[in-house]
Short mmCIF file of C-alpha atoms in Angstrom, two decimals:
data_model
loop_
_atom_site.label_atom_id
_atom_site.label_comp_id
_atom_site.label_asym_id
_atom_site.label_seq_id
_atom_site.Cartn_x
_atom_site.Cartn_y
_atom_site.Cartn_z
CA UNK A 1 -1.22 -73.86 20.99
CA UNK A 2 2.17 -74.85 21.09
CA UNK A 3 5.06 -73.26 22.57
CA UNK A 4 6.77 -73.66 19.31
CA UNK A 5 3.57 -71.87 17.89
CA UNK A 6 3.36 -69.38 20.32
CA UNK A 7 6.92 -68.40 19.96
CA UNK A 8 6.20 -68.14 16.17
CA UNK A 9 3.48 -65.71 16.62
CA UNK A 10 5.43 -63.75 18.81
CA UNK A 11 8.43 -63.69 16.12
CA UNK A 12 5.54 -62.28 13.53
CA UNK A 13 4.17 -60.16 15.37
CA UNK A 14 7.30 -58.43 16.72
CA UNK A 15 8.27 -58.28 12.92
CA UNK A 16 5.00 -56.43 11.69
CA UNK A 17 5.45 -54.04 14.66
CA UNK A 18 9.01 -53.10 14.14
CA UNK A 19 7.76 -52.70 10.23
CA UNK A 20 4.92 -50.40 11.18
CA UNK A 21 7.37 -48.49 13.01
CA UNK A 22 9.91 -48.33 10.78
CA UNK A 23 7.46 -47.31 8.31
CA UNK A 24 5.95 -44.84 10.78
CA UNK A 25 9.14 -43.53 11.25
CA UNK A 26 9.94 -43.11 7.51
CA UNK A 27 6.33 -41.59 6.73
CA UNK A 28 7.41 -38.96 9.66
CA UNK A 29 11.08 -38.31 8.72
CA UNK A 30 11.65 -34.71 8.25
CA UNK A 31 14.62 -32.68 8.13
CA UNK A 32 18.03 -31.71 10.20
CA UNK A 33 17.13 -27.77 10.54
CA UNK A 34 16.79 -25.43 13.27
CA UNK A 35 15.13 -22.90 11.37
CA UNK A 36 12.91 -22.46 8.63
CA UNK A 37 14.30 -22.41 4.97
CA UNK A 38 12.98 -22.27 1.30
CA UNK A 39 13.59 -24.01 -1.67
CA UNK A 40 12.39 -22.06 -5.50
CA UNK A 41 11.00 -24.12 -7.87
CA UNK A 42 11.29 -23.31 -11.64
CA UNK A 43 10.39 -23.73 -15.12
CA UNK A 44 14.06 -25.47 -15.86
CA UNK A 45 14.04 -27.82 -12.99
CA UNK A 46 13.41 -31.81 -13.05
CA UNK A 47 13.27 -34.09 -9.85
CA UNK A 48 16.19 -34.65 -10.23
CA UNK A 49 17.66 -31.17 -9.75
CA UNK A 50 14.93 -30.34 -7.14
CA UNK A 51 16.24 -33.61 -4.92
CA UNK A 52 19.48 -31.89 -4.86
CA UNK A 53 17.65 -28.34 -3.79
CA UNK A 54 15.75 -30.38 -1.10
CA UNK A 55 19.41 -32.27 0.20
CA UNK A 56 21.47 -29.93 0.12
CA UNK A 57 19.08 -27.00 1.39
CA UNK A 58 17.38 -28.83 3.95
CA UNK A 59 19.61 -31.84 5.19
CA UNK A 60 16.83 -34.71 5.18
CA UNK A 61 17.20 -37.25 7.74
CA UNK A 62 16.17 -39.86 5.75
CA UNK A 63 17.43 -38.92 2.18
CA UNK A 64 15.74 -41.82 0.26
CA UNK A 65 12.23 -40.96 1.58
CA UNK A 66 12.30 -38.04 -1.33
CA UNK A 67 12.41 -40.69 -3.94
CA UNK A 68 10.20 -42.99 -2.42
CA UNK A 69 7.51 -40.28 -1.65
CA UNK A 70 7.97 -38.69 -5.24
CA UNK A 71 7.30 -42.01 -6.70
CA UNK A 72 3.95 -42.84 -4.50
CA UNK A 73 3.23 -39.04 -5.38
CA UNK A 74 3.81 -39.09 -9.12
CA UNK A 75 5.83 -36.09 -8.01
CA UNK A 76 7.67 -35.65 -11.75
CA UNK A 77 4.15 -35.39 -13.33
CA UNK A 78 2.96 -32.88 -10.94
CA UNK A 79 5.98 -30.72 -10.25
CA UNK A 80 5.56 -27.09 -9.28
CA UNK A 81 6.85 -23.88 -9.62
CA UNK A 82 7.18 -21.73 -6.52
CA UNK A 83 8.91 -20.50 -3.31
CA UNK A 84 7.93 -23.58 -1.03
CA UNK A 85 8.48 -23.07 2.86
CA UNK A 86 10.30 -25.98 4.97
CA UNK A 87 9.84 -25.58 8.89
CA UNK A 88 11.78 -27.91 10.85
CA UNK A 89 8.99 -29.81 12.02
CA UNK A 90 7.69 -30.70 8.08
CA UNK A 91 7.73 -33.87 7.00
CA UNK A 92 9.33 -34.56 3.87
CA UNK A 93 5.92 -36.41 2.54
CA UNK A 94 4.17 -32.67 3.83
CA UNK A 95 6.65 -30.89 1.95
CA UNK A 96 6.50 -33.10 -1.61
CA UNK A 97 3.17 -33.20 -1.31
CA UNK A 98 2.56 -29.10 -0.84
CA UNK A 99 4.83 -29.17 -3.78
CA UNK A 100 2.96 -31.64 -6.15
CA UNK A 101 -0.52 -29.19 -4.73
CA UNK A 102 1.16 -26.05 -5.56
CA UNK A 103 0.82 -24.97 -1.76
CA UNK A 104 3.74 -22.27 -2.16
CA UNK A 105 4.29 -19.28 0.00
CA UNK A 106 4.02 -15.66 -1.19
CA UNK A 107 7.43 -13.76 -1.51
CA UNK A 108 7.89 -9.72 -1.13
CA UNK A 109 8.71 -7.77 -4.38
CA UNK A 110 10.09 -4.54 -3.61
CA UNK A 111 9.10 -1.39 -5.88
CA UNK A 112 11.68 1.27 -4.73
CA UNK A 113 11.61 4.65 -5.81
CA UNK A 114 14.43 6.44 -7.67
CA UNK A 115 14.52 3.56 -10.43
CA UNK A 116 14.80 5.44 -13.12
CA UNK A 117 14.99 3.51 -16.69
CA UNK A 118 12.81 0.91 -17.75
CA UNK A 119 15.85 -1.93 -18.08
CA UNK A 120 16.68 -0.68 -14.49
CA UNK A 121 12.82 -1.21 -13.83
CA UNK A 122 12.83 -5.03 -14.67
CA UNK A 123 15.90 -5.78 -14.04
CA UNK A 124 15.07 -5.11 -10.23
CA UNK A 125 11.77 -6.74 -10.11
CA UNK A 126 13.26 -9.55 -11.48
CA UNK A 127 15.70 -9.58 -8.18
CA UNK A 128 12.30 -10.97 -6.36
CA UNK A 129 10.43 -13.60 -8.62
CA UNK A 130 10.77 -16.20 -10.80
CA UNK A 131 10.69 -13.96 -14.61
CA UNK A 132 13.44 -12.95 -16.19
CA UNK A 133 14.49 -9.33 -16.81
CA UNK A 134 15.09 -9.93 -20.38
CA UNK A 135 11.28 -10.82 -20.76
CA UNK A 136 10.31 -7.65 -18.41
CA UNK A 137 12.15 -5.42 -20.04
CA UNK A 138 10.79 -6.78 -23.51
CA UNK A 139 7.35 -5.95 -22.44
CA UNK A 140 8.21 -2.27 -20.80
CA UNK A 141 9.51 -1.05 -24.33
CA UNK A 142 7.08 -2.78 -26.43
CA UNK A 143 4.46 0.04 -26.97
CA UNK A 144 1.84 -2.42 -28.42
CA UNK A 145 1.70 -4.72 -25.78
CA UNK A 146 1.76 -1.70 -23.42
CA UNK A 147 -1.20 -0.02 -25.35
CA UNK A 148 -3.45 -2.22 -23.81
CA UNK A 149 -3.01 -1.19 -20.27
CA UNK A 150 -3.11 2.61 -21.36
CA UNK A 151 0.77 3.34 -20.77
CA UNK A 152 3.50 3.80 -23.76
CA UNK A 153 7.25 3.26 -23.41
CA UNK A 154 7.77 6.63 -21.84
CA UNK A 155 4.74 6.57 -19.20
CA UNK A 156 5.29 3.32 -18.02
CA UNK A 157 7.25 3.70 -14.71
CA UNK A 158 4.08 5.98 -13.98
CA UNK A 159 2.29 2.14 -13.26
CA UNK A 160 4.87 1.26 -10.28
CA UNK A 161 3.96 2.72 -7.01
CA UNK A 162 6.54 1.96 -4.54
CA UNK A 163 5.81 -0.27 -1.68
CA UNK A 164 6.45 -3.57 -0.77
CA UNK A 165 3.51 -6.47 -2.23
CA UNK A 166 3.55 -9.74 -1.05
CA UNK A 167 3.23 -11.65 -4.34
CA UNK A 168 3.48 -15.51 -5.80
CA UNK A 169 6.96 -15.61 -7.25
CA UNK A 170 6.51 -17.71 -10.23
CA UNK A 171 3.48 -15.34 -11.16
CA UNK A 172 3.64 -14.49 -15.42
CA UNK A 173 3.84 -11.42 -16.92
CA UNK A 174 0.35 -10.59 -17.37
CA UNK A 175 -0.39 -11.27 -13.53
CA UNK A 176 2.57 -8.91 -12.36
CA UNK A 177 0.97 -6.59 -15.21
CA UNK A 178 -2.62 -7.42 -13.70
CA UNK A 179 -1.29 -6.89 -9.85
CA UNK A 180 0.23 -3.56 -10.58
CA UNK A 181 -2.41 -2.08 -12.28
CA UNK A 182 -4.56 -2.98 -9.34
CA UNK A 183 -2.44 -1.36 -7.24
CA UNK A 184 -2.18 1.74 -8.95
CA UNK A 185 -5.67 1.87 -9.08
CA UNK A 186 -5.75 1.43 -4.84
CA UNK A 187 -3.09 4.56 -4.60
CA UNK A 188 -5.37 6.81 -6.66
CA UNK A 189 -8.20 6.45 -4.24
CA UNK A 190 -10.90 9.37 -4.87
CA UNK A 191 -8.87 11.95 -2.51
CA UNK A 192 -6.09 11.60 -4.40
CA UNK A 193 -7.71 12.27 -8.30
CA UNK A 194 -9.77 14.89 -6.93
CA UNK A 195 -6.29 16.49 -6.29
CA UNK A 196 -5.65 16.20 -9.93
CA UNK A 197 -8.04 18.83 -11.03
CA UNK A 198 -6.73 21.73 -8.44
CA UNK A 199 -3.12 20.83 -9.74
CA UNK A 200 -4.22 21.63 -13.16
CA UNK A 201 -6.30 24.69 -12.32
CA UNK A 202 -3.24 26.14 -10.04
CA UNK A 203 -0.66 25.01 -12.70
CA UNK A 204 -2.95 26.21 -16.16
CA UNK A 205 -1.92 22.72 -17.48
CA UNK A 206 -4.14 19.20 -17.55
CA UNK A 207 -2.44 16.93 -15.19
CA UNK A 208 -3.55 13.39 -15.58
CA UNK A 209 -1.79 10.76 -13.35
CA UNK A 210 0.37 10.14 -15.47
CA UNK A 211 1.59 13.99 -16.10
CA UNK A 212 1.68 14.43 -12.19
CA UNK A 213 3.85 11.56 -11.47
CA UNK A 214 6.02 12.65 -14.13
CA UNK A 215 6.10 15.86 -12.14
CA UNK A 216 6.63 14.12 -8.94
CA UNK A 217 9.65 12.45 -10.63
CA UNK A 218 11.59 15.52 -11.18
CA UNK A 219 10.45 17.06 -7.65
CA UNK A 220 12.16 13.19 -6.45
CA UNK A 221 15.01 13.82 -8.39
CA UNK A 222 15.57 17.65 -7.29
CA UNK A 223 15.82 16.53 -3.18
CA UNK A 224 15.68 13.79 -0.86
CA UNK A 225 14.48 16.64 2.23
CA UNK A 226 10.82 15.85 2.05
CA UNK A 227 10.22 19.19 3.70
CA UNK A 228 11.24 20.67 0.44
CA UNK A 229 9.25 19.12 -1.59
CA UNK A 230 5.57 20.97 -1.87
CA UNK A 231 7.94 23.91 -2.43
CA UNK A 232 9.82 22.34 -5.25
CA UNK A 233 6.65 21.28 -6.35
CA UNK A 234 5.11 24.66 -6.81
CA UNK A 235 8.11 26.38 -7.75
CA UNK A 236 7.87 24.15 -10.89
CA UNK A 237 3.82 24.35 -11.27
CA UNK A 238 4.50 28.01 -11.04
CA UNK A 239 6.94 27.62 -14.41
CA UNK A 240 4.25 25.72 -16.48
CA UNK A 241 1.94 28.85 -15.42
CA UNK A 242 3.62 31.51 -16.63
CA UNK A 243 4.90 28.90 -20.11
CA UNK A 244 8.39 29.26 -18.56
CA UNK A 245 10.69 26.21 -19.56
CA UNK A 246 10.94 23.28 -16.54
CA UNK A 247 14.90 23.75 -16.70
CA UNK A 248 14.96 20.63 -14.23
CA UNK A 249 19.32 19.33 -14.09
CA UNK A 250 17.97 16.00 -13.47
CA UNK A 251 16.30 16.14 -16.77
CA UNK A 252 19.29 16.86 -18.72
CA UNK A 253 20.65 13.31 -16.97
CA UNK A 254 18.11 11.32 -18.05
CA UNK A 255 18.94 12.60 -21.52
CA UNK A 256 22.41 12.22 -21.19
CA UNK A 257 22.04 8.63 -18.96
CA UNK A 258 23.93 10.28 -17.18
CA UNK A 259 22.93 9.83 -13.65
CA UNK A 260 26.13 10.61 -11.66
CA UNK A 261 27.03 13.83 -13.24
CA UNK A 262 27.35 16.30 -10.49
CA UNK A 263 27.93 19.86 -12.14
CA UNK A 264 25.47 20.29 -15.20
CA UNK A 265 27.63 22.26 -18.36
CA UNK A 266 26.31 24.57 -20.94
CA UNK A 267 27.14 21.87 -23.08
CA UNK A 268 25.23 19.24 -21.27
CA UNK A 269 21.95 21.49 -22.16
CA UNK A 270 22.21 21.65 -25.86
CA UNK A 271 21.51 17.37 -25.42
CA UNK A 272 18.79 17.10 -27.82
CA UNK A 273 16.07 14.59 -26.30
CA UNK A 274 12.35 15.09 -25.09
CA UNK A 275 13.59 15.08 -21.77
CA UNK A 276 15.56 18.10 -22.34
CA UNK A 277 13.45 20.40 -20.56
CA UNK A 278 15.99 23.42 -21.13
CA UNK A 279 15.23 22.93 -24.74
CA UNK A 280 11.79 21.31 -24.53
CA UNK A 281 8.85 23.38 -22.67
CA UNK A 282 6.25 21.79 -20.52
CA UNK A 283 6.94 18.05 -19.09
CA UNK A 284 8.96 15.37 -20.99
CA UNK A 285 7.31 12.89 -22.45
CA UNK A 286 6.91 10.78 -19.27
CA UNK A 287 8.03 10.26 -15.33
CA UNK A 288 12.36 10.10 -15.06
CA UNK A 289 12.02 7.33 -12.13
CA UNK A 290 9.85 6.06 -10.08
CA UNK A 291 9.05 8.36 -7.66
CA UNK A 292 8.23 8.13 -3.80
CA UNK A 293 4.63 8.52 -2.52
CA UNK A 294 6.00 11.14 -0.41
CA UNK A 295 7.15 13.26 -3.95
CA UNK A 296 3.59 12.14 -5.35
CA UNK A 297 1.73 13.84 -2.48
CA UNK A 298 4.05 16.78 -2.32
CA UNK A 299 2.76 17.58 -5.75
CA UNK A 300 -1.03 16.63 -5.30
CA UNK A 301 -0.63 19.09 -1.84
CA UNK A 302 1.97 21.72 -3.03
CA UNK A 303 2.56 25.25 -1.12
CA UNK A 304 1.54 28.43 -2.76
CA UNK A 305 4.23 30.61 -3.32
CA UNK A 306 5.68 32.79 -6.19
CA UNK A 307 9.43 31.41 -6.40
CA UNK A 308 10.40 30.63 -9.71
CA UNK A 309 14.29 30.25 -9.38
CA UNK A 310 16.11 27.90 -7.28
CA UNK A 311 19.34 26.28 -6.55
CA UNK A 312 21.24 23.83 -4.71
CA UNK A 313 22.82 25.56 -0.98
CA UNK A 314 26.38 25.88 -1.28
CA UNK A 315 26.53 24.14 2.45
CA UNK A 316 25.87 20.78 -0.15
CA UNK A 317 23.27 19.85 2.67
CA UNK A 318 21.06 18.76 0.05
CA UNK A 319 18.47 21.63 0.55
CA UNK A 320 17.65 24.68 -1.59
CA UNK A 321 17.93 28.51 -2.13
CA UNK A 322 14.43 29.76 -3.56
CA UNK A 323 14.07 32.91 -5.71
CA UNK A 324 11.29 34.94 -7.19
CA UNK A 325 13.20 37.61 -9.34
CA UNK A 326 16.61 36.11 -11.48
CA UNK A 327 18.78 38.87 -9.69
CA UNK A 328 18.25 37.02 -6.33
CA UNK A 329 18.44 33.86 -8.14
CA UNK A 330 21.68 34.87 -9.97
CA UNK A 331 23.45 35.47 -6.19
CA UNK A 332 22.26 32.38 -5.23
CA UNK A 333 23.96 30.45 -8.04
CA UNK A 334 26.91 32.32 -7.58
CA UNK A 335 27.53 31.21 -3.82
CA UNK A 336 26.63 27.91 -5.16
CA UNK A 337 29.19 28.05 -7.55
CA UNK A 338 31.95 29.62 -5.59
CA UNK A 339 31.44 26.45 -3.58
CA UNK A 340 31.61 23.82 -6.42
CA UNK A 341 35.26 25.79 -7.68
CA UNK A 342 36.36 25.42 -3.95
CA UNK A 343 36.03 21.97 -3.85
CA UNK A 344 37.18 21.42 -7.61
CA UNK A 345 34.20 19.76 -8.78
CA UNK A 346 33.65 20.57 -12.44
#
């Protein structure tokens, strides 16, 4: 061969190399991060929108390789919803790809106790995935739709058990519904509803699991000191014994909506509602947040004792007086009271 051939080949050569390179380089081009981010996909976006996620989230070092890739993908046929996980060492053909496979990565959703109504239920579920309260909320207060998981509008913070679940974040509606009721159905192992049945026979009242974390609610509501609790817990079961009303404050705030009232009035009590349990006798109609496991348990293992009366310490340490006869009681409130004047709260 020639040298002028030679020299040729060499030229071609050199030229398919530094393309194979190149395109080597472009196929591996990833992304300017030092740590690992996320990008959430949903119903309302378009490749368009999630190319400006992907730049401006993850600083691409090759910004055209999204639309090339999405084009040799058929990325805006195949587009995903979900939380989708980009490490620094991803490449952005990994990363459309997982995306066009639905390869997302599960986010936490947070059930916290103390949420009380059912628009304060979804709107803080909605916090961690993709629905939207509005369509939560819709589905907590329609009773039909509820009927079919065995709840009503008043029982239905009885499904939540608090805890943290990892979960897809674009799920729908009926998986979160699906998930939840699967959950509640691991929390009431058989320990747990065998409990049920001693409950009832101590209190003289059916207790279904709904009923007892309706209980648990108001036992939550009455103290944060979980040492209290069993003993709140039977001071109350002791009331429904002897047909005596509940009298629970935080009932009368639920009634009211009234959550940050902090001296309960005569005239607060005459609030007519279910949850009234001044007015009402037994338990209201269902649970007046979501309690803690710790308030669940405190009921399914509550102390035996014969106080009927109690009331807040007049320390405000958050803790209780406990009473069997209303004289007793009567001093109790009193010191309480005093202490409430002192410090002008009315």
């Amino acid at each position: 061969m020639s040298k002028q051939g030679t020299k040729a080949v060499s030229i071609i050569c050199g030229v398919v190399a530094l393309i194979l390179i190149c395109g080597a380089a472009f196929y591996k081009s990833g992304f300017k991060i030092d740590k690992t981010v996320y990008i959430y996909i949903d119903n309302d976006d378009n490749l368009d929108s999630v190319r400006s996620k992907v730049v401006s989230t993850c600083n691409p070092q090759i910004p055209a390789s999204f639309d090339a890739f999405a084009t040799v993908l058929s990325l805006n046929e195949e587009l995903r919803t979900g939380k989708y996980e980009i490490s620094p060492d991803i490449s952005m053909f990994s990363l459309l790809r997982n995306i066009r496979n639905h390869y997302q990565v599960p986010v936490k959703l947070v059930i916290g106790s103390g949420t009380r109504t059912n628009e304060d239920i979804a709107g803080k579920l909605s916090r961690n995935i993709m629905l939207d309260s509005t369509a939560i909320v819709s589905l907590l207060n329609d009773e039909g739709k509820l009927e079919k998981y065995g709840y009503n509008v008043n029982t239905i913070p009885a499904l939540f058990i608090p805890n943290t679940y990892e979960v897809w974040w674009d799920m729908s509606i009926e998986g979160l519904m699906e998930r939840m009721i699967k959950e509640n159905n691991n929390f009431w192992n058989e320990e747990r509803t065998a409990k049920l049945k001693e409950v009832s026979e101590y209190s003289g009242t059916q207790f279904t699991k709904e009923r007892l974390i309706t209980m648990a609610s108001i036992v939550d509501s009455e103290t944060a000191n979980n040492g209290e609790k069993p003993t709140i817990a039977a001071l109350y079961l002791n009331r429904l014994k002897i047909h005596m009303p509940l009298q629970s404050d935080p009932t009368v705030k639920y009634a009211l909506k009234e959550f940050g009232l902090r001296r309960i009035l005569h005239e607060h009590l005459e609030v007519e509602s279910p949850y009234n349990t001044y007015k009402k006798q037994g338990l209201p109609p269902g649970p007046i947040c979501i309690p803690s496991i710790s308030s669940i348990d405190a009921v399914l293992n509550h102390a035996h004792n014969d106080y009927i009366y109690m009331c807040a310490k007049e320390d405000f340490s958050g803790t209780h007086n406990f009473a069997v006869s209303y004289n007793e009681h009567l001093k109790n409130a009193k010191r309480y009271t005093d202490a409430l004047n002192k410090r002008n709260i009315h």
